Tab-separated table of C-alpha atoms in Angstrom:
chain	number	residue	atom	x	y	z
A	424	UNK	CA	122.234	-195.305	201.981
A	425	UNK	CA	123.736	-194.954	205.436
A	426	UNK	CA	123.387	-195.852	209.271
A	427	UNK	CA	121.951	-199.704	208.459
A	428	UNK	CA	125.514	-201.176	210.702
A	429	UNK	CA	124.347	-198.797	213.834
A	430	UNK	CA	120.355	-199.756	213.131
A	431	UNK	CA	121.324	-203.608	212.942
A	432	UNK	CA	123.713	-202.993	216.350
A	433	UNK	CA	121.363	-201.696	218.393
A	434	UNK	CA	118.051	-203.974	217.022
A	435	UNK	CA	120.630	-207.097	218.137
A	436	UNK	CA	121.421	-205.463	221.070
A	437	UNK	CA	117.519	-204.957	221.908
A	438	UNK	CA	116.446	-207.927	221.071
A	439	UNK	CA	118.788	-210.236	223.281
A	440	UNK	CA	118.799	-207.869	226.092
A	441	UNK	CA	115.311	-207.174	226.167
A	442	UNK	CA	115.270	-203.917	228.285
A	443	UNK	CA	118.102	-205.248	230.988
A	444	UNK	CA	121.173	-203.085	231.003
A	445	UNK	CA	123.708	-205.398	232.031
A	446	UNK	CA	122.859	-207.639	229.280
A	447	UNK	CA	123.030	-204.779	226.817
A	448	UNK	CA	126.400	-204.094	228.082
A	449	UNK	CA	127.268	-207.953	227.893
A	450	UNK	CA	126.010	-208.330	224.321
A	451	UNK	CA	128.093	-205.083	222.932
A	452	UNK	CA	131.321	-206.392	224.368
A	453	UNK	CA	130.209	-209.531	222.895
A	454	UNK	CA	129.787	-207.914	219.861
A	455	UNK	CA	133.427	-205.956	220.061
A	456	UNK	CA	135.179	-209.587	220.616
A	457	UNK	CA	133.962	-210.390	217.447
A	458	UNK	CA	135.378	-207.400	215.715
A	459	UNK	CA	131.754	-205.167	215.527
A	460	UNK	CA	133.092	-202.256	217.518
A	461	UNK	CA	129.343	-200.726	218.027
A	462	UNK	CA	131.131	-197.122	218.801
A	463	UNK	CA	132.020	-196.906	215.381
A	464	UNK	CA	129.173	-196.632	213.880
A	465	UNK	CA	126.453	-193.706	213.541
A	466	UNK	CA	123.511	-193.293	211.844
A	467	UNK	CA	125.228	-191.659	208.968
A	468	UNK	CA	128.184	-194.090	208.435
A	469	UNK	CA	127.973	-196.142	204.851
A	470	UNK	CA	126.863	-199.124	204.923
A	471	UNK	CA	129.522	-201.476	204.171
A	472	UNK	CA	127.850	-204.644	202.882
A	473	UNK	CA	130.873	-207.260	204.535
A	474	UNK	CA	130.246	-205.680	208.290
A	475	UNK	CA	126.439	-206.081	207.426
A	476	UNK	CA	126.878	-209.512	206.288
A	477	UNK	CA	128.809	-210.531	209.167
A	478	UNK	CA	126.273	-208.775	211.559
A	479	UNK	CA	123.910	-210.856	210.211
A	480	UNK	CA	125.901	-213.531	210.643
A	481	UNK	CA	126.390	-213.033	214.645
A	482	UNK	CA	122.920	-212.544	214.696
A	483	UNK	CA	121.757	-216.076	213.690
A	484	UNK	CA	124.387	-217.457	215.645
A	485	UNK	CA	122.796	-215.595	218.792
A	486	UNK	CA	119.642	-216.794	218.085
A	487	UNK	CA	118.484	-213.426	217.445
A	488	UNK	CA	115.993	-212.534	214.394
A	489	UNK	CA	116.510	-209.300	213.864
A	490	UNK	CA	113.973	-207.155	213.196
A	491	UNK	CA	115.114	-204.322	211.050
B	228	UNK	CA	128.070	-224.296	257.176
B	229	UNK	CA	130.996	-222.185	255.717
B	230	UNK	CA	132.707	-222.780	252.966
B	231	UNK	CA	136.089	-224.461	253.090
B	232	UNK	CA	139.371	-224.705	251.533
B	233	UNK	CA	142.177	-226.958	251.770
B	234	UNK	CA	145.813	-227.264	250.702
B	235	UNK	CA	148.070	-230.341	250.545
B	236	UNK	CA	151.991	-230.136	249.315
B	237	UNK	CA	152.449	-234.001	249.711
B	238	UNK	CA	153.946	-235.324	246.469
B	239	UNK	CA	152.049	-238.610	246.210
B	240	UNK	CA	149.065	-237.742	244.631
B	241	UNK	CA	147.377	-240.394	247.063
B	242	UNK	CA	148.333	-239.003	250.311
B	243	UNK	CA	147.494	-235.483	249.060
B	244	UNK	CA	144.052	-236.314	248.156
B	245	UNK	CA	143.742	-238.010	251.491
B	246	UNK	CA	144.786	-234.639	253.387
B	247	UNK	CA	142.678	-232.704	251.480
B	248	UNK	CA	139.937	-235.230	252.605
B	249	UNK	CA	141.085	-235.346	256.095
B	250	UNK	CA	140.737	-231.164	255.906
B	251	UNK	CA	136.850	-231.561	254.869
B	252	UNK	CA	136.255	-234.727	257.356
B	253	UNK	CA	132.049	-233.921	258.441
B	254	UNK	CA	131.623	-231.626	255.093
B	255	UNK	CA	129.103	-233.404	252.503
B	256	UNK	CA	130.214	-230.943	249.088
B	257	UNK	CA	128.349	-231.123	246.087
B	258	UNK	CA	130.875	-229.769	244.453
B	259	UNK	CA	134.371	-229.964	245.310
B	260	UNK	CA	136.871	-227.676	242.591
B	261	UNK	CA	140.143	-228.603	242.916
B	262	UNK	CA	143.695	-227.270	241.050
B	263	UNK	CA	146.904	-229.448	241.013
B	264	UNK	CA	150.363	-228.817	240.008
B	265	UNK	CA	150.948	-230.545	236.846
B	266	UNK	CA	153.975	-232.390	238.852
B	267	UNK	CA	150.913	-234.883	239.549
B	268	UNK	CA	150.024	-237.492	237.322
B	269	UNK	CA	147.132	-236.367	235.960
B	270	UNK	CA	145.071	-239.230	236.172
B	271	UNK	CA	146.429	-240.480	239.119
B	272	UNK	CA	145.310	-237.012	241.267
B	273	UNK	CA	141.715	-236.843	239.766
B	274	UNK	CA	141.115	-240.392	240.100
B	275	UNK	CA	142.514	-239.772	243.992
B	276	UNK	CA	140.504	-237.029	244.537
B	277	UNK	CA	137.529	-238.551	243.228
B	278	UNK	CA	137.901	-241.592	245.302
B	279	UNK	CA	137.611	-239.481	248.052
B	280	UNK	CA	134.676	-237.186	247.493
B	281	UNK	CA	132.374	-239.653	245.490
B	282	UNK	CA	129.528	-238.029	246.076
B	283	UNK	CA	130.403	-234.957	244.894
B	284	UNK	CA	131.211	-233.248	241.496
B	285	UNK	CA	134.811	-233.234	241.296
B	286	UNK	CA	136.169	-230.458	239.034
B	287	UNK	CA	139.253	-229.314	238.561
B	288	UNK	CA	142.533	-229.013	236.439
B	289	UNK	CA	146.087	-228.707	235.996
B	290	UNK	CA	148.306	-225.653	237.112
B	291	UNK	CA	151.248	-223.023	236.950
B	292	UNK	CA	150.685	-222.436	240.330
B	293	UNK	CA	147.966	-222.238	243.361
B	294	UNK	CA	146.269	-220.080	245.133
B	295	UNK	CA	144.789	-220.409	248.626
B	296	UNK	CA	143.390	-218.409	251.329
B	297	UNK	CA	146.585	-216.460	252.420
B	298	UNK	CA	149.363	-218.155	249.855
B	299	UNK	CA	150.500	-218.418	246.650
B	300	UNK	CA	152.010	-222.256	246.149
B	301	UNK	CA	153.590	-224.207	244.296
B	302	UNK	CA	154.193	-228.418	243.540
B	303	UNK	CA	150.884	-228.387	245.705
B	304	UNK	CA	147.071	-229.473	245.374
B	305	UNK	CA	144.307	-227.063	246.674
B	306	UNK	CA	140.391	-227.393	247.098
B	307	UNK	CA	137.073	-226.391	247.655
B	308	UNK	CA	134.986	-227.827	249.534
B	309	UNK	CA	131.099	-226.287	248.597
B	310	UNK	CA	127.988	-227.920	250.289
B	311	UNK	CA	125.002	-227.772	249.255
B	312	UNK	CA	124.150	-224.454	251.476
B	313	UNK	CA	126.310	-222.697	248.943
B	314	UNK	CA	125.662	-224.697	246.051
B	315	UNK	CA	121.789	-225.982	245.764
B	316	UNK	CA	122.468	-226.801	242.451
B	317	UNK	CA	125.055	-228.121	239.730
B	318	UNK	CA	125.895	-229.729	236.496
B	319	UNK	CA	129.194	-230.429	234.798
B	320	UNK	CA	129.904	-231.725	231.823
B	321	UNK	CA	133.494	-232.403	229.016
B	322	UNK	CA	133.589	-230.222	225.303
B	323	UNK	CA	135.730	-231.832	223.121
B	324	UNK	CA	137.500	-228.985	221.677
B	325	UNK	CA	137.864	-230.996	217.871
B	326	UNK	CA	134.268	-230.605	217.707
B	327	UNK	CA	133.113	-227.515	216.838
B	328	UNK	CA	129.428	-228.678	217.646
B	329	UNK	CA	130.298	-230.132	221.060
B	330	UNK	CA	129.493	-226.772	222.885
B	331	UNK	CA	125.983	-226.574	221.795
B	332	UNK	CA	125.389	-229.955	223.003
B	333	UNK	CA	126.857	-229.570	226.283
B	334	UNK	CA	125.193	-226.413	226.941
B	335	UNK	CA	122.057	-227.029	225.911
B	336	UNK	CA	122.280	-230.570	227.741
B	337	UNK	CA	123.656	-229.031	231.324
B	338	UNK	CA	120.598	-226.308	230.773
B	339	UNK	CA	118.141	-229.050	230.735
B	340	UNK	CA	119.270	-230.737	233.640
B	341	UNK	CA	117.859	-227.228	235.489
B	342	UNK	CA	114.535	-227.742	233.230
B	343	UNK	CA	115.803	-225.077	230.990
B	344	UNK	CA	116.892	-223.788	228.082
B	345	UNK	CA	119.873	-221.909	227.489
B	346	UNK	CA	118.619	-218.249	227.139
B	347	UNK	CA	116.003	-218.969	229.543
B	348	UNK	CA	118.845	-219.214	232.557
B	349	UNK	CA	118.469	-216.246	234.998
B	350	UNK	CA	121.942	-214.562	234.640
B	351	UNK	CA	121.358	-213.669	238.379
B	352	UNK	CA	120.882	-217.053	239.551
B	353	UNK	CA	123.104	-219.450	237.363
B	354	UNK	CA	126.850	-219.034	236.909
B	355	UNK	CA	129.201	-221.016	234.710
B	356	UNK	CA	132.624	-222.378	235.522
B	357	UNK	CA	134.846	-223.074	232.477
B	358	UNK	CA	138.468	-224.972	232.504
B	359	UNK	CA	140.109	-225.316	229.498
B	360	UNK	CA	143.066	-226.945	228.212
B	361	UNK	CA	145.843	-223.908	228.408
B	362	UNK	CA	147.781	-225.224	225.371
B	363	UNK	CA	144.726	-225.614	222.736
B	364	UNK	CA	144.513	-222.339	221.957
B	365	UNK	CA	139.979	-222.653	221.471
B	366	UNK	CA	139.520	-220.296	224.020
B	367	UNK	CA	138.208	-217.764	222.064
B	368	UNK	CA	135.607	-219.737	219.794
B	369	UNK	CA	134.559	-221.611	222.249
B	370	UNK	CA	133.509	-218.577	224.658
B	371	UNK	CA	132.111	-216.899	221.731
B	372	UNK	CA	129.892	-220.001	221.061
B	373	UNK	CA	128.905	-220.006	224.892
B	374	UNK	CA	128.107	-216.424	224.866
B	375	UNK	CA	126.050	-216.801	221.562
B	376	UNK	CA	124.241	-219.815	223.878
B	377	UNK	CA	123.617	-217.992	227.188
B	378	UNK	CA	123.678	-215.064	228.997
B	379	UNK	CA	124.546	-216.172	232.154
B	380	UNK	CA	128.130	-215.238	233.591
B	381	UNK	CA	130.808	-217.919	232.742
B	382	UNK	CA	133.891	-217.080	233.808
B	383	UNK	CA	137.031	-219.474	234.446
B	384	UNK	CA	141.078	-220.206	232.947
B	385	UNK	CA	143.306	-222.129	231.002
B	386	UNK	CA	144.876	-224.750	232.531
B	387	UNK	CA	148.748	-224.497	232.829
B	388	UNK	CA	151.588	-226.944	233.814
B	389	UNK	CA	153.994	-224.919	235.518
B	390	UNK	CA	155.580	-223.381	232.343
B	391	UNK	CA	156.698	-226.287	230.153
B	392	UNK	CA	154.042	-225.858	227.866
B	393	UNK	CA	153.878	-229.112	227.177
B	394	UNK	CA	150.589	-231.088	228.200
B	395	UNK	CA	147.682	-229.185	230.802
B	396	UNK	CA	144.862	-231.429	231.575
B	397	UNK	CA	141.474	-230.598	232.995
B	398	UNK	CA	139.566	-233.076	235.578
B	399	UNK	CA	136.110	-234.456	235.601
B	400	UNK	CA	134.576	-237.002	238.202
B	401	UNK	CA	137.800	-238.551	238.151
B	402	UNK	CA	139.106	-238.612	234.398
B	403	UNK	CA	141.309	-236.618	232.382
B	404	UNK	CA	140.772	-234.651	229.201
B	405	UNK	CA	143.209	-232.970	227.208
B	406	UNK	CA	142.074	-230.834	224.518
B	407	UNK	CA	139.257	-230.570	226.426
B	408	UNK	CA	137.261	-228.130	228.423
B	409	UNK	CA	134.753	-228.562	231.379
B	410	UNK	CA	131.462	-226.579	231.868
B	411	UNK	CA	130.176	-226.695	235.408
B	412	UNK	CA	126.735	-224.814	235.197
B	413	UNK	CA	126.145	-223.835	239.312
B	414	UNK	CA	123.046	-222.147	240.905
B	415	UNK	CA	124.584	-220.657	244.101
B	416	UNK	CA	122.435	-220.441	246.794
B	417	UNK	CA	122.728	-217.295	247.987
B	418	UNK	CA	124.092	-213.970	245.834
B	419	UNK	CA	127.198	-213.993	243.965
B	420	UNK	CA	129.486	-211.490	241.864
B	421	UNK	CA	132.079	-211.983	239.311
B	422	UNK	CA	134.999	-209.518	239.375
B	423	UNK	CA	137.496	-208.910	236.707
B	424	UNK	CA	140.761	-206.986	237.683
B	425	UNK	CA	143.685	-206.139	235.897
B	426	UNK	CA	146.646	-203.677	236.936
B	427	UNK	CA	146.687	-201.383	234.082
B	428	UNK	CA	146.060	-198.061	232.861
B	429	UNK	CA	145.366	-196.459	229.660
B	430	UNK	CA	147.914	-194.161	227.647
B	431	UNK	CA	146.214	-193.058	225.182
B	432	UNK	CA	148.227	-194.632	222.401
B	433	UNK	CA	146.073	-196.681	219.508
B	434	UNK	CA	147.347	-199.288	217.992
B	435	UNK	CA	144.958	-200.680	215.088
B	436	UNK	CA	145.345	-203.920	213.831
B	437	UNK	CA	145.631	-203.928	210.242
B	438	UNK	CA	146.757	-207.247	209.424
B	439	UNK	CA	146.516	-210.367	211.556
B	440	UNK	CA	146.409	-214.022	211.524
B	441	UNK	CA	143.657	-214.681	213.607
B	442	UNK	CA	144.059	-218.267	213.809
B	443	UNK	CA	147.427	-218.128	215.066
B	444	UNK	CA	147.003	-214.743	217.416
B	445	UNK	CA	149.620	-213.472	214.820
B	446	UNK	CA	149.618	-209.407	214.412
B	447	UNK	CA	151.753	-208.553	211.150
B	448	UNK	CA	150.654	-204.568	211.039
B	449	UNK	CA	149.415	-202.100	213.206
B	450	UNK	CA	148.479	-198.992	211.906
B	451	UNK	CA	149.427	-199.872	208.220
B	452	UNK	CA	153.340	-200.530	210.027
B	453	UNK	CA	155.019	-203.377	210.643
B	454	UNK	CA	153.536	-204.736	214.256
B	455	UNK	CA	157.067	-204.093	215.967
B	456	UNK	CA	157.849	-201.026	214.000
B	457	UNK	CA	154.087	-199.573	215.981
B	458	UNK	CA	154.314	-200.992	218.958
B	459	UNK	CA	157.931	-199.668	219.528
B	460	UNK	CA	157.186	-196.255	218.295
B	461	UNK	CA	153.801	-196.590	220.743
B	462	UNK	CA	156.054	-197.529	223.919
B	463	UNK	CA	158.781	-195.575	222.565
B	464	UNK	CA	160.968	-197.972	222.769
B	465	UNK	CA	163.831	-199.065	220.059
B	466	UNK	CA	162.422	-202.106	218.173
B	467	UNK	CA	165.109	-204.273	219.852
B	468	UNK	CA	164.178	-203.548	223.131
B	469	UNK	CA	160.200	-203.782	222.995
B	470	UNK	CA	159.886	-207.802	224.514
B	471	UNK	CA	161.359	-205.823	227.437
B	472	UNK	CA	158.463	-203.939	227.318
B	473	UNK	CA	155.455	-206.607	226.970
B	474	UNK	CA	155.271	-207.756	230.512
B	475	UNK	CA	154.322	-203.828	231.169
B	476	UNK	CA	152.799	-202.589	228.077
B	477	UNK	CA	150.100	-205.320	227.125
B	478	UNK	CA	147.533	-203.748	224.870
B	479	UNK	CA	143.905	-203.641	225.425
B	480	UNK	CA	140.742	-203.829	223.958
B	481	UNK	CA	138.235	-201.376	225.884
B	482	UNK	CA	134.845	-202.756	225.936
B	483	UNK	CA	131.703	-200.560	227.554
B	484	UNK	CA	135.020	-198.671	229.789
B	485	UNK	CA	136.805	-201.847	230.359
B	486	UNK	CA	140.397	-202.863	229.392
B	487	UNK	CA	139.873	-206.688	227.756
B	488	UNK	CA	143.882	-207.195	228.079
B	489	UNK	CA	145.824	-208.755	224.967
B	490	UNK	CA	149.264	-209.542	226.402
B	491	UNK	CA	152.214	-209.704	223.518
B	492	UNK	CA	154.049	-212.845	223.702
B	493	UNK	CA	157.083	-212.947	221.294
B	494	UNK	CA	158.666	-211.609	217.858
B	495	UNK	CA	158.615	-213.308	215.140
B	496	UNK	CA	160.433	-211.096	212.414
B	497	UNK	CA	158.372	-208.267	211.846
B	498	UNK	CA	155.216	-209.686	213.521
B	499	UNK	CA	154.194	-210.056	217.059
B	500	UNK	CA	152.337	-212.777	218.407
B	501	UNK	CA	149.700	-212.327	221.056
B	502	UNK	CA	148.684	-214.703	224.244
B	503	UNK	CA	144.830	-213.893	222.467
B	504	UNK	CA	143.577	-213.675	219.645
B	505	UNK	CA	143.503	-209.535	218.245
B	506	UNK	CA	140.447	-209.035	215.681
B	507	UNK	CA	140.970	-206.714	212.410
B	508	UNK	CA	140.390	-203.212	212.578
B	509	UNK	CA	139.595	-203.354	216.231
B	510	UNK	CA	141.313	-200.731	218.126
B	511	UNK	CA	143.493	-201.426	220.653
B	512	UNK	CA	144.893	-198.981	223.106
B	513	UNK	CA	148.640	-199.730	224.930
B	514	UNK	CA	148.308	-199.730	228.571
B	515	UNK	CA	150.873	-199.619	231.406
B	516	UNK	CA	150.952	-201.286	234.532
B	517	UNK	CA	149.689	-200.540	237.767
B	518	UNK	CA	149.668	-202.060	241.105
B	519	UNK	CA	148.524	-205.248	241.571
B	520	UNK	CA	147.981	-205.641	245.508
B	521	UNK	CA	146.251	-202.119	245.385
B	522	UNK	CA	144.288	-202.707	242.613
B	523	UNK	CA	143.662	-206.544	244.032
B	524	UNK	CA	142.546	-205.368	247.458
B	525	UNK	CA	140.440	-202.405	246.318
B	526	UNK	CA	138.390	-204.841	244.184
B	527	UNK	CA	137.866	-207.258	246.915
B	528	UNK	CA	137.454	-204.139	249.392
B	529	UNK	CA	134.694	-203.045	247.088
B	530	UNK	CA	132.505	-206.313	247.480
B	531	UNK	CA	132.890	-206.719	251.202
B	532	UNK	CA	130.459	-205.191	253.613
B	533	UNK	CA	129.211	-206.614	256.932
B	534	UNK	CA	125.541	-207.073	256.051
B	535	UNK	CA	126.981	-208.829	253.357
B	536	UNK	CA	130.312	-210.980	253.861
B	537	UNK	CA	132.450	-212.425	251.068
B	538	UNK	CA	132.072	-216.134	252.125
B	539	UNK	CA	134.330	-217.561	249.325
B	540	UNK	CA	136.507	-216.637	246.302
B	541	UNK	CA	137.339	-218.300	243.017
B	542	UNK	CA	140.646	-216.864	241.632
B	543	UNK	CA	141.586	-217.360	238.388
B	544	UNK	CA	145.095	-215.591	238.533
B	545	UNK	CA	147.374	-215.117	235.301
B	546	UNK	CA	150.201	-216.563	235.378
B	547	UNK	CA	151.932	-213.325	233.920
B	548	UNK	CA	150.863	-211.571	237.324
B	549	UNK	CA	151.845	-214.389	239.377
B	550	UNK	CA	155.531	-213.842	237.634
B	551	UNK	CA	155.753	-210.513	238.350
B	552	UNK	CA	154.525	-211.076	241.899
B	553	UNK	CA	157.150	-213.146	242.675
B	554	UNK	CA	159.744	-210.721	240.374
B	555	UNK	CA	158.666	-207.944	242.362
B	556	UNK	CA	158.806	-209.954	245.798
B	557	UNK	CA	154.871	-209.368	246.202
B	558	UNK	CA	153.416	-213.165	246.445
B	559	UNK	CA	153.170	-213.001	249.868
B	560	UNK	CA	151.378	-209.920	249.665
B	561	UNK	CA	149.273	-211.076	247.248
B	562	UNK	CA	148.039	-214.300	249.053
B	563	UNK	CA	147.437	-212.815	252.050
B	564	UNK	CA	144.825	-210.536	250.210
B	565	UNK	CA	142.628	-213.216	250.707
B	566	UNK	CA	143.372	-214.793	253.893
B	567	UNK	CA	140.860	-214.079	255.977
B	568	UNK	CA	138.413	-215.317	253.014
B	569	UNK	CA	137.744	-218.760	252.352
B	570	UNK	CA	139.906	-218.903	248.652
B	571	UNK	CA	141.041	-221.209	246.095
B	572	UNK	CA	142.072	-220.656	242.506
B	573	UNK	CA	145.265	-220.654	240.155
B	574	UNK	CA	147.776	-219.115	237.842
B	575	UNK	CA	146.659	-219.875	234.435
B	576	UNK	CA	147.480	-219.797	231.169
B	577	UNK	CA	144.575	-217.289	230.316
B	578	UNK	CA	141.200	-216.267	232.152
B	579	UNK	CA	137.797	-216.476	230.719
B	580	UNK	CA	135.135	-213.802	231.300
B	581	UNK	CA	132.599	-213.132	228.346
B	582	UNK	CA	136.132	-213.725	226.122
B	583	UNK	CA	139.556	-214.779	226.472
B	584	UNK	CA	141.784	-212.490	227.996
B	585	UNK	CA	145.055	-211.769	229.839
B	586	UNK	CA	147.113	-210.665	232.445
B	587	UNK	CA	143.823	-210.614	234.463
B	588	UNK	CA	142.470	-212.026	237.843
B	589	UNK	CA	138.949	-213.248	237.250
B	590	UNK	CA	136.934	-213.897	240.507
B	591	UNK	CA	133.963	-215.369	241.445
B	592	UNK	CA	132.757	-214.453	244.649
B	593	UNK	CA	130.207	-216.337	246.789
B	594	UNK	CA	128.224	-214.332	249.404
């Protein structure tokens, strides 16, 4: 399997931002000062189950349910 | 009305309060922010300036330095006066940085004190102030657990105490709290900005963090090297030399095109320690200085136009770019980039805007 990190990045990123730009900018650098560096990450890199974990983790402490 | 700003250098922390007063005699603030040297007892200046403006919500905290419209001070006590033509609305409240759950409540309490909750506060209308103690080193979990709470702007600094790195305090309604931070959540009245500059450029150099002590903003390898061993061969430098070299060649942690600015701090064998905490495997890129009055004045240049005047500033100043201000003879330059603009702010220990950061002036500006 591959590209789950860059799917669970940008469902996060949807689903706080909810269509406004500067709040998808403000929840990726939120993201990156927690150590998920979204630019990293393409649809065909392996999915590494500790960043996945830990997505999940930022997720729940967003308030977030993420949808993918 | 305008927005004001006063300045007192008188010692007792008594007759400064009552200058600053004097300097707002006919204002009625809702808020008045205030930052004082940490050569005043701490409870003695925020009991003062409470006294004086009881009526308002007195913020405020301890310093390495001020800031006012057209100086950079020292030993001294300035203020803001904001009525409620600037301010129509705000809320403060004290996070006890031992408890990790403290945030949550404080947020989700000031929210509801605006009939809301948390996510529901219009980024473009709300705007959080945050002071924290400078020496607890909880910056960085504790804007990570605001940012997981809101969306609004917060932005804000460490408190400092004039470089002994001793004891910073921050003020509330006249009390002191160490270990501490205060929240204000504001709704301006009219439109505000934040701005975030820093005098630095990109080289092109990466520096990856490959093994750190988060906890204690401890890099022990960069690259799979030694930290000192990379950052020396990065700035070229011989590894004896490269503290010479931190002051101008911070690293920085680009975020949607933006340098987030880690600044090194000292050696420690092999190992560098940071002013901020540096994440695993999150690259870094070494930067090099620029100029701080240009790059100062073109961001405040940028947010001025006549149909739309700057009517106050916020500055929350490094205190690593107030050194080298006064190193390179610029201070005066620097304060009177803002003298024709109502300003107040200070050198801190470390400025807040979405995370913890360095070497870095973070602004709010009130239109």
């Amino acid at each position: 399997m591959a590209g789950k990190i860059k799917l669970l990045i940008d469902n996060l990123v949807e689903q706080r931002a909810q269509g406004n730009p500067s709040l998808e900018s403000t929840t990726r650098t939120k993201l990156l000062l927690k150590g998920i560096d979204g630019t990293k990450y393409t649809a065909s890199s392996d999915d590494d189950p500790a960043v996945i974990e830990k997505i999940r983790q930022i997720a729940k402490d967003m308030g977030v349910h993420l949808t993918v | 009305m305008a927005i004001k700003v006063a300045q007192s250098s008188k010692p007792d922390p008594s007759a400064a309060a009552a200058e600053i007063a004097s300097s707002f005699s006919g204002l009625k603030p809702v808020t008045v922010l205030f930052f004082a040297s940490s050569q005043y007892d701490p409870a003695s200046i925020s009991r003062m300036m409470k006294e004086k403006f009881a009526e308002a919500t007195v913020i405020g905290c301890s310093t390495a330095g001020e800031l006012v419209s057209g100086g950079m001070l020292k030993n001294s006590v300035v203020a803001m006066a904001l009525e409620s033509d600037t301010i129509s609305g705000i809320a403060a409240d004290v996070i006890d940085l031992g408890d990790r759950k403290a945030p949550s409540r404080a947020v989700i309490g000031l929210a509801e004190k605006f009939g809301s909750k948390p996510l529901d506060l219009n980024p473009e209308l709300y705007v959080g102030i945050i002071l924290i103690d400078g020496l607890s080193c909880a910056e960085e979990w504790l804007m990570e657990k605001i940012g997981d709470l809101v969306d609004i702007p917060v932005i804000g600094g460490s408190a400092g105490d004039d470089l002994a790195f001793r004891k910073t305090s921050v003020y509330l309604d006249g009390k002191v709290y160490e270990n501490s931070a205060v929240l204000a959540l504001l709704k301006p009245a009219f439109g505000f900005e934040l701005v975030k500059t820093q005098s630095f450029c990109g080289t092109g150099k990466k520096l990856v963090p490959t093994a750190v002590d988060e906890a204690t903003r401890k890099v022990i390898e960069f690259n799979g090297l030694p930290a000192v061993t990379a950052y020396a061969e990065a700035v070229g430098a011989k590894e004896s030399d490269i503290v010479s070299h931190f002051m101008s060649n911070p690293v920085g942690l680009i975020a949607e095109g933006e340098p987030f600015v880690r600044s090194p701090q000292r050696v420690d064998g092999s190992s560098i320690y940071f002013y901020c905490q540096i994440r695993k495997g999150v690259d870094l890129e070494v930067l090099s200085s620029t100029d701080i009055i240009a790059d100062t004045t073109a961001a405040i240049q940028k947010l001025q136009r006549d149909d739309h005047p700057i009517k106050g500033i916020i500055n929350f100043n490094c205190i690593l770019r107030t050194l080298q201000l006064y190193q390179e003879g610029k201070n005066e330059a620097y304060g009177n980039i803002f003298k024709d603009i109502p300003t107040v702010g200070f050198s801190t220990y470390g400025e807040e805007y979405i995370g913890h950061i360095n070497q870095t002036a973070t602004m709010l500006v009130f239109f």
